[in-house]
Amino acid sequence: MNWYYVENGQQVGPMPEAQLDALAQNGTINEATLVWCDGMADWQPLSAVRPSAVSQLPPVLPPILSPLPVAPETVCVECGLVYAPGDLIKLNNCFVCATCKPKFIQRMAEGIANPSIAKQVWKSKKEVVLGDGTPLPDRCICCNEPANGYRLKRKLTYTPNPHMALLVGVLIYAIMTRNQRKQSTVLVGMCEKHRSARKRDIILGLSGFVLGIAGLCVGAAFDNGFFAVVGVLLMIGGIILAAVRAQVISVSKIENNIVRFKGAGKPFLASLPDWTGPK
């Protein structure tokens, strides 16, 4: 089971339950930290959902018994756990623990100059840019209001040079690029208002499609061109509306473990830092 927690207003995760407990043990999170996992209706304090982890936390010492200062600690850029500096390896100006070292080196081999960018979310004009598997903030992708833990699962598929399909044909193009196709799953946050609007538009689109079929049948039965044309327009408009509203976001590019997609609202984009990596 994967867990997420909130730190400085940002969602962190996913991570296994054991890692969440380890963060509680080393003081990265505490009993009041908001956490969430699949199946939970909303974010809750750690003490409410993982009392066993909270019960193992060391007691807070009175000021007169505060421990002496200890050596500084450093965070691994991959797993987010805190280690003493001597327990980390410095690679490409980043500190990595021994467990995460193979994963970090693999990211570098796949072309990411600084694998730590895979833990962040950025904007590039009208696109959202993030590392593959990086969770989006717990905010609505449309208006940037709190999503309260709701996530819409979207599977993005990208094939390079899509315009070639017009030149060689869709079937031939699919065969040519079958080994170049890349996919990524993005969990999109949405507020209650935009979830309801999306559901309404999908229902309207499907209803328009059904009415279009009925209009086409009536036009054919009575040899009435007007009903037939209206039916075709309703079918096309309905299916486009339902498809667009169901997808929410659309892929722009997936390359070197970096995902770009369109469809985010201006308020959400405005809350993200500017992308400084390659175009």
PDB file of C-alpha atoms in Angstrom:
ATOM      1  CA  MET A   1       0.000   0.000   0.000  1.00  0.00           C
ATOM      2  CA  ASN A   2       1.436   3.400  -1.034  1.00  0.00           C
ATOM      3  CA  TRP A   3       1.190   6.436   1.244  1.00  0.00           C
ATOM      4  CA  TYR A   4       1.447  10.203   0.758  1.00  0.00           C
ATOM      5  CA  TYR A   5       2.003  12.987   3.291  1.00  0.00           C
ATOM      6  CA  VAL A   6       1.819  16.796   3.246  1.00  0.00           C
ATOM      7  CA  GLU A   7       4.932  18.904   3.812  1.00  0.00           C
ATOM      8  CA  ASN A   8       4.902  22.699   3.491  1.00  0.00           C
ATOM      9  CA  GLY A   9       1.610  22.515   1.615  1.00  0.00           C
ATOM     10  CA  GLN A  10       3.001  20.027  -0.942  1.00  0.00           C
ATOM     11  CA  GLN A  11       2.135  16.366  -1.403  1.00  0.00           C
ATOM     12  CA  VAL A  12       5.071  13.940  -0.956  1.00  0.00           C
ATOM     13  CA  GLY A  13       5.003  10.289  -2.051  1.00  0.00           C
ATOM     14  CA  PRO A  14       4.131   7.629  -2.967  1.00  0.00           C
ATOM     15  CA  MET A  15       5.997   5.477  -0.466  1.00  0.00           C
ATOM     16  CA  PRO A  16       5.489   2.098   1.259  1.00  0.00           C
ATOM     17  CA  GLU A  17       4.116   1.913   4.792  1.00  0.00           C
ATOM     18  CA  ALA A  18       7.509   0.983   6.209  1.00  0.00           C
ATOM     19  CA  GLN A  19       9.082   4.129   4.782  1.00  0.00           C
ATOM     20  CA  LEU A  20       6.275   6.266   6.224  1.00  0.00           C
ATOM     21  CA  ASP A  21       6.953   4.757   9.657  1.00  0.00           C
ATOM     22  CA  ALA A  22      10.669   5.425   9.207  1.00  0.00           C
ATOM     23  CA  LEU A  23       9.961   9.087   8.488  1.00  0.00           C
ATOM     24  CA  ALA A  24       7.967   9.258  11.713  1.00  0.00           C
ATOM     25  CA  GLN A  25      10.826   7.639  13.622  1.00  0.00           C
ATOM     26  CA  ASN A  26      13.449  10.090  12.355  1.00  0.00           C
ATOM     27  CA  GLY A  27      11.218  13.101  12.993  1.00  0.00           C
ATOM     28  CA  THR A  28      10.586  14.088   9.362  1.00  0.00           C
ATOM     29  CA  ILE A  29       6.855  13.808  10.067  1.00  0.00           C
ATOM     30  CA  ASN A  30       4.920  13.807  13.338  1.00  0.00           C
ATOM     31  CA  GLU A  31       1.559  12.758  14.732  1.00  0.00           C
ATOM     32  CA  ALA A  32      -0.162  15.861  13.300  1.00  0.00           C
ATOM     33  CA  THR A  33       1.161  15.379   9.749  1.00  0.00           C
ATOM     34  CA  LEU A  34      -1.658  14.814   7.229  1.00  0.00           C
ATOM     35  CA  VAL A  35      -1.370  11.478   5.389  1.00  0.00           C
ATOM     36  CA  TRP A  36      -3.416   9.640   2.742  1.00  0.00           C
ATOM     37  CA  CYS A  37      -3.512   6.337   0.847  1.00  0.00           C
ATOM     38  CA  ASP A  38      -5.848   4.643  -1.622  1.00  0.00           C
ATOM     39  CA  GLY A  39      -9.209   3.882  -0.051  1.00  0.00           C
ATOM     40  CA  MET A  40      -9.231   6.866   2.305  1.00  0.00           C
ATOM     41  CA  ALA A  41     -11.958   9.451   1.744  1.00  0.00           C
ATOM     42  CA  ASP A  42      -9.796  12.362   2.897  1.00  0.00           C
ATOM     43  CA  TRP A  43      -6.415  13.320   4.382  1.00  0.00           C
ATOM     44  CA  GLN A  44      -6.071  12.537   8.103  1.00  0.00           C
ATOM     45  CA  PRO A  45      -3.426  13.085  10.799  1.00  0.00           C
ATOM     46  CA  LEU A  46      -0.830  10.327  11.123  1.00  0.00           C
ATOM     47  CA  SER A  47      -2.007   9.628  14.675  1.00  0.00           C
ATOM     48  CA  ALA A  48      -5.499   8.752  13.408  1.00  0.00           C
ATOM     49  CA  VAL A  49      -4.485   6.200  10.783  1.00  0.00           C
ATOM     50  CA  ARG A  50      -1.094   4.901  11.982  1.00  0.00           C
ATOM     51  CA  PRO A  51      -1.281   4.938  15.817  1.00  0.00           C
ATOM     52  CA  SER A  52       1.343   2.204  15.995  1.00  0.00           C
ATOM     53  CA  ALA A  53       3.887   4.478  14.302  1.00  0.00           C
ATOM     54  CA  VAL A  54       3.031   7.388  16.604  1.00  0.00           C
ATOM     55  CA  SER A  55       3.288   5.237  19.734  1.00  0.00           C
ATOM     56  CA  GLN A  56       6.902   4.436  18.876  1.00  0.00           C
ATOM     57  CA  LEU A  57       7.954   8.085  18.574  1.00  0.00           C
ATOM     58  CA  PRO A  58      10.553   9.124  21.170  1.00  0.00           C
ATOM     59  CA  PRO A  59       9.224  11.367  23.945  1.00  0.00           C
ATOM     60  CA  VAL A  60       9.842  15.102  23.695  1.00  0.00           C
ATOM     61  CA  LEU A  61      12.400  16.115  26.317  1.00  0.00           C
ATOM     62  CA  PRO A  62      11.884  19.196  28.494  1.00  0.00           C
ATOM     63  CA  PRO A  63      14.014  22.200  27.521  1.00  0.00           C
ATOM     64  CA  ILE A  64      16.452  21.624  30.394  1.00  0.00           C
ATOM     65  CA  LEU A  65      17.024  18.061  29.187  1.00  0.00           C
ATOM     66  CA  SER A  66      17.273  18.825  25.467  1.00  0.00           C
ATOM     67  CA  PRO A  67      19.929  16.673  23.810  1.00  0.00           C
ATOM     68  CA  LEU A  68      23.204  18.191  22.749  1.00  0.00           C
ATOM     69  CA  PRO A  69      23.588  19.197  19.100  1.00  0.00           C
ATOM     70  CA  VAL A  70      24.424  16.315  16.805  1.00  0.00           C
ATOM     71  CA  ALA A  71      26.112  16.163  13.451  1.00  0.00           C
ATOM     72  CA  PRO A  72      24.054  17.569  10.564  1.00  0.00           C
ATOM     73  CA  GLU A  73      21.940  15.168   8.506  1.00  0.00           C
ATOM     74  CA  THR A  74      21.279  15.031   4.768  1.00  0.00           C
ATOM     75  CA  VAL A  75      18.309  13.816   2.714  1.00  0.00           C
ATOM     76  CA  CYS A  76      18.637  11.277  -0.106  1.00  0.00           C
ATOM     77  CA  VAL A  77      17.223  12.855  -3.294  1.00  0.00           C
ATOM     78  CA  GLU A  78      15.606   9.565  -4.344  1.00  0.00           C
ATOM     79  CA  CYS A  79      13.849   8.112  -1.276  1.00  0.00           C
ATOM     80  CA  GLY A  80      13.631  11.289   0.826  1.00  0.00           C
ATOM     81  CA  LEU A  81      14.978   9.593   3.975  1.00  0.00           C
ATOM     82  CA  VAL A  82      17.419  11.420   6.263  1.00  0.00           C
ATOM     83  CA  TYR A  83      20.947  10.075   6.751  1.00  0.00           C
ATOM     84  CA  ALA A  84      24.195  11.196   8.322  1.00  0.00           C
ATOM     85  CA  PRO A  85      26.490  12.747   5.677  1.00  0.00           C
ATOM     86  CA  GLY A  86      28.904   9.827   5.919  1.00  0.00           C
ATOM     87  CA  ASP A  87      26.151   7.376   4.920  1.00  0.00           C
ATOM     88  CA  LEU A  88      25.442   9.129   1.583  1.00  0.00           C
ATOM     89  CA  ILE A  89      27.248   9.163  -1.748  1.00  0.00           C
ATOM     90  CA  LYS A  90      27.574  12.397  -3.736  1.00  0.00           C
ATOM     91  CA  LEU A  91      26.760  11.852  -7.408  1.00  0.00           C
ATOM     92  CA  ASN A  92      26.208  14.637  -9.939  1.00  0.00           C
ATOM     93  CA  ASN A  93      25.998  17.205  -7.081  1.00  0.00           C
ATOM     94  CA  CYS A  94      23.260  15.165  -5.356  1.00  0.00           C
ATOM     95  CA  PHE A  95      23.387  13.030  -2.193  1.00  0.00           C
ATOM     96  CA  VAL A  96      22.141   9.445  -2.640  1.00  0.00           C
ATOM     97  CA  CYS A  97      21.918   6.536  -0.195  1.00  0.00           C
ATOM     98  CA  ALA A  98      23.433   3.151  -1.045  1.00  0.00           C
ATOM     99  CA  THR A  99      19.998   1.599  -1.651  1.00  0.00           C
ATOM    100  CA  CYS A 100      18.985   4.251  -4.190  1.00  0.00           C
ATOM    101  CA  LYS A 101      22.366   4.475  -5.933  1.00  0.00           C
ATOM    102  CA  PRO A 102      21.481   1.971  -8.757  1.00  0.00           C
ATOM    103  CA  LYS A 103      18.195   3.777  -9.497  1.00  0.00           C
ATOM    104  CA  PHE A 104      19.936   7.161  -9.520  1.00  0.00           C
ATOM    105  CA  ILE A 105      22.652   5.955 -11.902  1.00  0.00           C
ATOM    106  CA  GLN A 106      19.996   4.416 -14.158  1.00  0.00           C
ATOM    107  CA  ARG A 107      18.203   7.771 -14.389  1.00  0.00           C
ATOM    108  CA  MET A 108      21.465   9.432 -15.368  1.00  0.00           C
ATOM    109  CA  ALA A 109      22.095   6.761 -18.003  1.00  0.00           C
ATOM    110  CA  GLU A 110      18.657   7.426 -19.483  1.00  0.00           C
ATOM    111  CA  GLY A 111      19.570  11.046 -20.103  1.00  0.00           C
ATOM    112  CA  ILE A 112      18.404  13.011 -17.073  1.00  0.00           C
ATOM    113  CA  ALA A 113      21.236  15.387 -16.154  1.00  0.00           C
ATOM    114  CA  ASN A 114      19.998  15.753 -12.593  1.00  0.00           C
ATOM    115  CA  PRO A 115      17.661  12.928 -11.505  1.00  0.00           C
ATOM    116  CA  SER A 116      16.384  15.049  -8.604  1.00  0.00           C
ATOM    117  CA  ILE A 117      14.171  16.925 -11.120  1.00  0.00           C
ATOM    118  CA  ALA A 118      12.037  13.787 -11.221  1.00  0.00           C
ATOM    119  CA  LYS A 119      10.754  14.735  -7.752  1.00  0.00           C
ATOM    120  CA  GLN A 120       9.327  18.101  -8.827  1.00  0.00           C
ATOM    121  CA  VAL A 121       6.518  19.580 -10.921  1.00  0.00           C
ATOM    122  CA  TRP A 122       7.101  22.523 -13.260  1.00  0.00           C
ATOM    123  CA  LYS A 123       5.413  24.579 -15.986  1.00  0.00           C
ATOM    124  CA  SER A 124       6.606  25.377 -19.501  1.00  0.00           C
ATOM    125  CA  LYS A 125       4.222  27.868 -21.155  1.00  0.00           C
ATOM    126  CA  LYS A 126       0.904  25.952 -21.248  1.00  0.00           C
ATOM    127  CA  GLU A 127       2.429  22.575 -20.349  1.00  0.00           C
ATOM    128  CA  VAL A 128       2.957  20.828 -17.019  1.00  0.00           C
ATOM    129  CA  VAL A 129       6.379  19.145 -16.777  1.00  0.00           C
ATOM    130  CA  LEU A 130       7.145  16.410 -14.238  1.00  0.00           C
ATOM    131  CA  GLY A 131       9.226  13.306 -13.734  1.00  0.00           C
ATOM    132  CA  ASP A 132       7.525  10.030 -14.605  1.00  0.00           C
ATOM    133  CA  GLY A 133       5.730   8.794 -11.469  1.00  0.00           C
ATOM    134  CA  THR A 134       5.960  12.132  -9.646  1.00  0.00           C
ATOM    135  CA  PRO A 135       2.656  12.932  -7.846  1.00  0.00           C
ATOM    136  CA  LEU A 136       0.934  16.218  -8.647  1.00  0.00           C
ATOM    137  CA  PRO A 137       0.119  18.647  -5.809  1.00  0.00           C
ATOM    138  CA  ASP A 138      -3.143  18.040  -3.942  1.00  0.00           C
ATOM    139  CA  ARG A 139      -4.845  20.827  -5.905  1.00  0.00           C
ATOM    140  CA  CYS A 140      -7.436  20.976  -8.673  1.00  0.00           C
ATOM    141  CA  ILE A 141      -5.810  20.818 -12.112  1.00  0.00           C
ATOM    142  CA  CYS A 142      -8.413  23.339 -13.356  1.00  0.00           C
ATOM    143  CA  CYS A 143      -8.674  26.049 -10.676  1.00  0.00           C
ATOM    144  CA  ASN A 144      -5.878  25.197  -8.181  1.00  0.00           C
ATOM    145  CA  GLU A 145      -8.349  24.866  -5.294  1.00  0.00           C
ATOM    146  CA  PRO A 146      -7.752  22.007  -2.788  1.00  0.00           C
ATOM    147  CA  ALA A 147      -8.570  18.580  -4.242  1.00  0.00           C
ATOM    148  CA  ASN A 148      -8.852  17.039  -0.754  1.00  0.00           C
ATOM    149  CA  GLY A 149      -7.137  13.816  -1.786  1.00  0.00           C
ATOM    150  CA  TYR A 150      -9.253  13.108  -4.885  1.00  0.00           C
ATOM    151  CA  ARG A 151      -7.258  11.703  -7.820  1.00  0.00           C
ATOM    152  CA  LEU A 152      -8.367  10.999 -11.385  1.00  0.00           C
ATOM    153  CA  LYS A 153      -6.142   8.347 -12.967  1.00  0.00           C
ATOM    154  CA  ARG A 154      -5.112   9.232 -16.534  1.00  0.00           C
ATOM    155  CA  LYS A 155      -2.925   6.988 -18.717  1.00  0.00           C
ATOM    156  CA  LEU A 156      -0.923   9.002 -21.252  1.00  0.00           C
ATOM    157  CA  THR A 157       0.572   7.442 -24.382  1.00  0.00           C
ATOM    158  CA  TYR A 158       3.135   9.198 -26.570  1.00  0.00           C
ATOM    159  CA  THR A 159       4.584   8.176 -29.940  1.00  0.00           C
ATOM    160  CA  PRO A 160       7.231  10.365 -31.600  1.00  0.00           C
ATOM    161  CA  ASN A 161       6.465  12.133 -34.897  1.00  0.00           C
ATOM    162  CA  PRO A 162       2.671  11.565 -34.865  1.00  0.00           C
ATOM    163  CA  HIS A 163       2.265  13.560 -38.101  1.00  0.00           C
ATOM    164  CA  MET A 164       3.866  10.631 -39.959  1.00  0.00           C
ATOM    165  CA  ALA A 165       0.587   8.724 -39.540  1.00  0.00           C
ATOM    166  CA  LEU A 166      -0.943  11.029 -42.161  1.00  0.00           C
ATOM    167  CA  LEU A 167       1.818  10.168 -44.627  1.00  0.00           C
ATOM    168  CA  VAL A 168       2.181   6.400 -44.227  1.00  0.00           C
ATOM    169  CA  GLY A 169      -1.230   5.460 -42.796  1.00  0.00           C
ATOM    170  CA  VAL A 170      -2.322   4.753 -39.240  1.00  0.00           C
ATOM    171  CA  LEU A 171      -1.776   0.961 -39.369  1.00  0.00           C
ATOM    172  CA  ILE A 172       1.706   1.159 -40.926  1.00  0.00           C
ATOM    173  CA  TYR A 173       2.660   3.952 -38.529  1.00  0.00           C
ATOM    174  CA  ALA A 174       1.504   1.900 -35.520  1.00  0.00           C
ATOM    175  CA  ILE A 175       3.660  -1.037 -36.665  1.00  0.00           C
ATOM    176  CA  MET A 176       6.686   1.192 -37.332  1.00  0.00           C
ATOM    177  CA  THR A 177       6.557   2.867 -33.928  1.00  0.00           C
ATOM    178  CA  ARG A 178       5.386   0.013 -31.686  1.00  0.00           C
ATOM    179  CA  ASN A 179       8.780  -0.132 -29.937  1.00  0.00           C
ATOM    180  CA  GLN A 180       8.990   3.662 -29.557  1.00  0.00           C
ATOM    181  CA  ARG A 181       5.650   4.116 -27.810  1.00  0.00           C
ATOM    182  CA  LYS A 182       5.961   5.438 -24.252  1.00  0.00           C
ATOM    183  CA  GLN A 183       3.334   5.545 -21.514  1.00  0.00           C
ATOM    184  CA  SER A 184       2.933   7.235 -18.158  1.00  0.00           C
ATOM    185  CA  THR A 185       0.161   7.243 -15.552  1.00  0.00           C
ATOM    186  CA  VAL A 186      -0.686  10.627 -14.026  1.00  0.00           C
ATOM    187  CA  LEU A 187      -2.975  11.070 -10.987  1.00  0.00           C
ATOM    188  CA  VAL A 188      -4.822  14.353 -11.537  1.00  0.00           C
ATOM    189  CA  GLY A 189      -6.404  16.247  -8.642  1.00  0.00           C
ATOM    190  CA  MET A 190      -9.851  17.814  -9.121  1.00  0.00           C
ATOM    191  CA  CYS A 191     -12.084  19.788  -6.767  1.00  0.00           C
ATOM    192  CA  GLU A 192     -15.735  18.888  -6.208  1.00  0.00           C
ATOM    193  CA  LYS A 193     -16.946  21.675  -8.515  1.00  0.00           C
ATOM    194  CA  HIS A 194     -14.931  20.529 -11.524  1.00  0.00           C
ATOM    195  CA  ARG A 195     -15.587  16.842 -10.858  1.00  0.00           C
ATOM    196  CA  SER A 196     -19.324  17.561 -11.054  1.00  0.00           C
ATOM    197  CA  ALA A 197     -18.898  19.692 -14.200  1.00  0.00           C
ATOM    198  CA  ARG A 198     -16.877  16.925 -15.873  1.00  0.00           C
ATOM    199  CA  LYS A 199     -19.478  14.286 -15.020  1.00  0.00           C
ATOM    200  CA  ARG A 200     -22.284  16.533 -16.318  1.00  0.00           C
ATOM    201  CA  ASP A 201     -20.526  17.195 -19.635  1.00  0.00           C
ATOM    202  CA  ILE A 202     -19.777  13.501 -20.195  1.00  0.00           C
ATOM    203  CA  ILE A 203     -23.465  12.684 -19.639  1.00  0.00           C
ATOM    204  CA  LEU A 204     -24.493  15.509 -22.015  1.00  0.00           C
ATOM    205  CA  GLY A 205     -22.036  14.296 -24.640  1.00  0.00           C
ATOM    206  CA  LEU A 206     -23.235  10.697 -24.481  1.00  0.00           C
ATOM    207  CA  SER A 207     -26.868  11.868 -24.526  1.00  0.00           C
ATOM    208  CA  GLY A 208     -26.133  13.960 -27.618  1.00  0.00           C
ATOM    209  CA  PHE A 209     -24.567  10.926 -29.283  1.00  0.00           C
ATOM    210  CA  VAL A 210     -27.650   8.779 -28.549  1.00  0.00           C
ATOM    211  CA  LEU A 211     -30.007  11.539 -29.774  1.00  0.00           C
ATOM    212  CA  GLY A 212     -27.878  11.858 -32.897  1.00  0.00           C
ATOM    213  CA  ILE A 213     -28.323   8.169 -33.666  1.00  0.00           C
ATOM    214  CA  ALA A 214     -32.066   8.565 -33.146  1.00  0.00           C
ATOM    215  CA  GLY A 215     -32.146  11.616 -35.450  1.00  0.00           C
ATOM    216  CA  LEU A 216     -30.183   9.746 -38.108  1.00  0.00           C
ATOM    217  CA  CYS A 217     -32.596   6.810 -37.937  1.00  0.00           C
ATOM    218  CA  VAL A 218     -35.633   9.115 -38.165  1.00  0.00           C
ATOM    219  CA  GLY A 219     -34.102  10.918 -41.149  1.00  0.00           C
ATOM    220  CA  ALA A 220     -33.426   7.633 -42.916  1.00  0.00           C
ATOM    221  CA  ALA A 221     -36.897   6.222 -42.120  1.00  0.00           C
ATOM    222  CA  PHE A 222     -38.780   9.293 -43.413  1.00  0.00           C
ATOM    223  CA  ASP A 223     -36.226  10.271 -46.066  1.00  0.00           C
ATOM    224  CA  ASN A 224     -35.739  13.588 -44.248  1.00  0.00           C
ATOM    225  CA  GLY A 225     -32.334  15.126 -44.852  1.00  0.00           C
ATOM    226  CA  PHE A 226     -32.736  17.718 -42.096  1.00  0.00           C
ATOM    227  CA  PHE A 227     -33.109  15.102 -39.334  1.00  0.00           C
ATOM    228  CA  ALA A 228     -30.227  13.108 -40.799  1.00  0.00           C
ATOM    229  CA  VAL A 229     -27.855  16.111 -40.806  1.00  0.00           C
ATOM    230  CA  VAL A 230     -28.877  17.145 -37.280  1.00  0.00           C
ATOM    231  CA  GLY A 231     -28.372  13.567 -36.136  1.00  0.00           C
ATOM    232  CA  VAL A 232     -24.857  13.409 -37.586  1.00  0.00           C
ATOM    233  CA  LEU A 233     -23.931  16.752 -35.976  1.00  0.00           C
ATOM    234  CA  LEU A 234     -25.266  15.622 -32.588  1.00  0.00           C
ATOM    235  CA  MET A 235     -23.329  12.368 -32.834  1.00  0.00           C
ATOM    236  CA  ILE A 236     -20.047  14.080 -33.700  1.00  0.00           C
ATOM    237  CA  GLY A 237     -20.462  16.895 -31.166  1.00  0.00           C
ATOM    238  CA  GLY A 238     -21.549  14.532 -28.402  1.00  0.00           C
ATOM    239  CA  ILE A 239     -18.693  12.104 -28.814  1.00  0.00           C
ATOM    240  CA  ILE A 240     -16.113  14.933 -28.992  1.00  0.00           C
ATOM    241  CA  LEU A 241     -17.501  16.575 -25.835  1.00  0.00           C
ATOM    242  CA  ALA A 242     -17.554  13.283 -23.913  1.00  0.00           C
ATOM    243  CA  ALA A 243     -14.058  12.300 -25.058  1.00  0.00           C
ATOM    244  CA  VAL A 244     -12.451  15.660 -24.251  1.00  0.00           C
ATOM    245  CA  ARG A 245     -14.081  15.966 -20.820  1.00  0.00           C
ATOM    246  CA  ALA A 246     -13.262  12.354 -19.949  1.00  0.00           C
ATOM    247  CA  GLN A 247      -9.562  12.751 -20.740  1.00  0.00           C
ATOM    248  CA  VAL A 248      -9.044  16.119 -18.922  1.00  0.00           C
ATOM    249  CA  ILE A 249      -5.365  16.301 -19.930  1.00  0.00           C
ATOM    250  CA  SER A 250      -3.511  15.402 -23.135  1.00  0.00           C
ATOM    251  CA  VAL A 251       0.087  14.291 -23.565  1.00  0.00           C
ATOM    252  CA  SER A 252       2.595  16.561 -25.310  1.00  0.00           C
ATOM    253  CA  LYS A 253       5.751  14.507 -24.953  1.00  0.00           C
ATOM    254  CA  ILE A 254       7.348  11.712 -22.904  1.00  0.00           C
ATOM    255  CA  GLU A 255      11.119  11.547 -23.143  1.00  0.00           C
ATOM    256  CA  ASN A 256      13.972  10.626 -20.782  1.00  0.00           C
ATOM    257  CA  ASN A 257      11.470   9.942 -17.957  1.00  0.00           C
ATOM    258  CA  ILE A 258      10.113  13.498 -18.265  1.00  0.00           C
ATOM    259  CA  VAL A 259       6.371  13.846 -18.959  1.00  0.00           C
ATOM    260  CA  ARG A 260       4.765  16.924 -20.519  1.00  0.00           C
ATOM    261  CA  PHE A 261       1.014  17.373 -20.774  1.00  0.00           C
ATOM    262  CA  LYS A 262      -1.549  20.064 -21.629  1.00  0.00           C
ATOM    263  CA  GLY A 263      -4.968  20.792 -20.165  1.00  0.00           C
ATOM    264  CA  ALA A 264      -4.099  22.409 -16.819  1.00  0.00           C
ATOM    265  CA  GLY A 265      -5.883  25.648 -15.951  1.00  0.00           C
ATOM    266  CA  LYS A 266      -4.076  28.990 -15.675  1.00  0.00           C
ATOM    267  CA  PRO A 267      -4.372  29.153 -11.841  1.00  0.00           C
ATOM    268  CA  PHE A 268      -2.730  25.735 -11.489  1.00  0.00           C
ATOM    269  CA  LEU A 269       0.044  26.631 -13.960  1.00  0.00           C
ATOM    270  CA  ALA A 270       0.666  29.941 -12.174  1.00  0.00           C
ATOM    271  CA  SER A 271       1.403  28.060  -8.930  1.00  0.00           C
ATOM    272  CA  LEU A 272       4.262  26.062 -10.484  1.00  0.00           C
ATOM    273  CA  PRO A 273       7.901  27.135 -10.957  1.00  0.00           C
ATOM    274  CA  ASP A 274       9.206  27.649 -14.473  1.00  0.00           C
ATOM    275  CA  TRP A 275      10.903  24.692 -16.159  1.00  0.00           C
ATOM    276  CA  THR A 276      14.622  25.325 -16.619  1.00  0.00           C
ATOM    277  CA  GLY A 277      15.560  22.027 -18.243  1.00  0.00           C
ATOM    278  CA  PRO A 278      15.878  21.137 -21.946  1.00  0.00           C
ATOM    279  CA  LYS A 279      13.089  22.119 -24.344  1.00  0.00           C
TER     280      LYS A 279
END
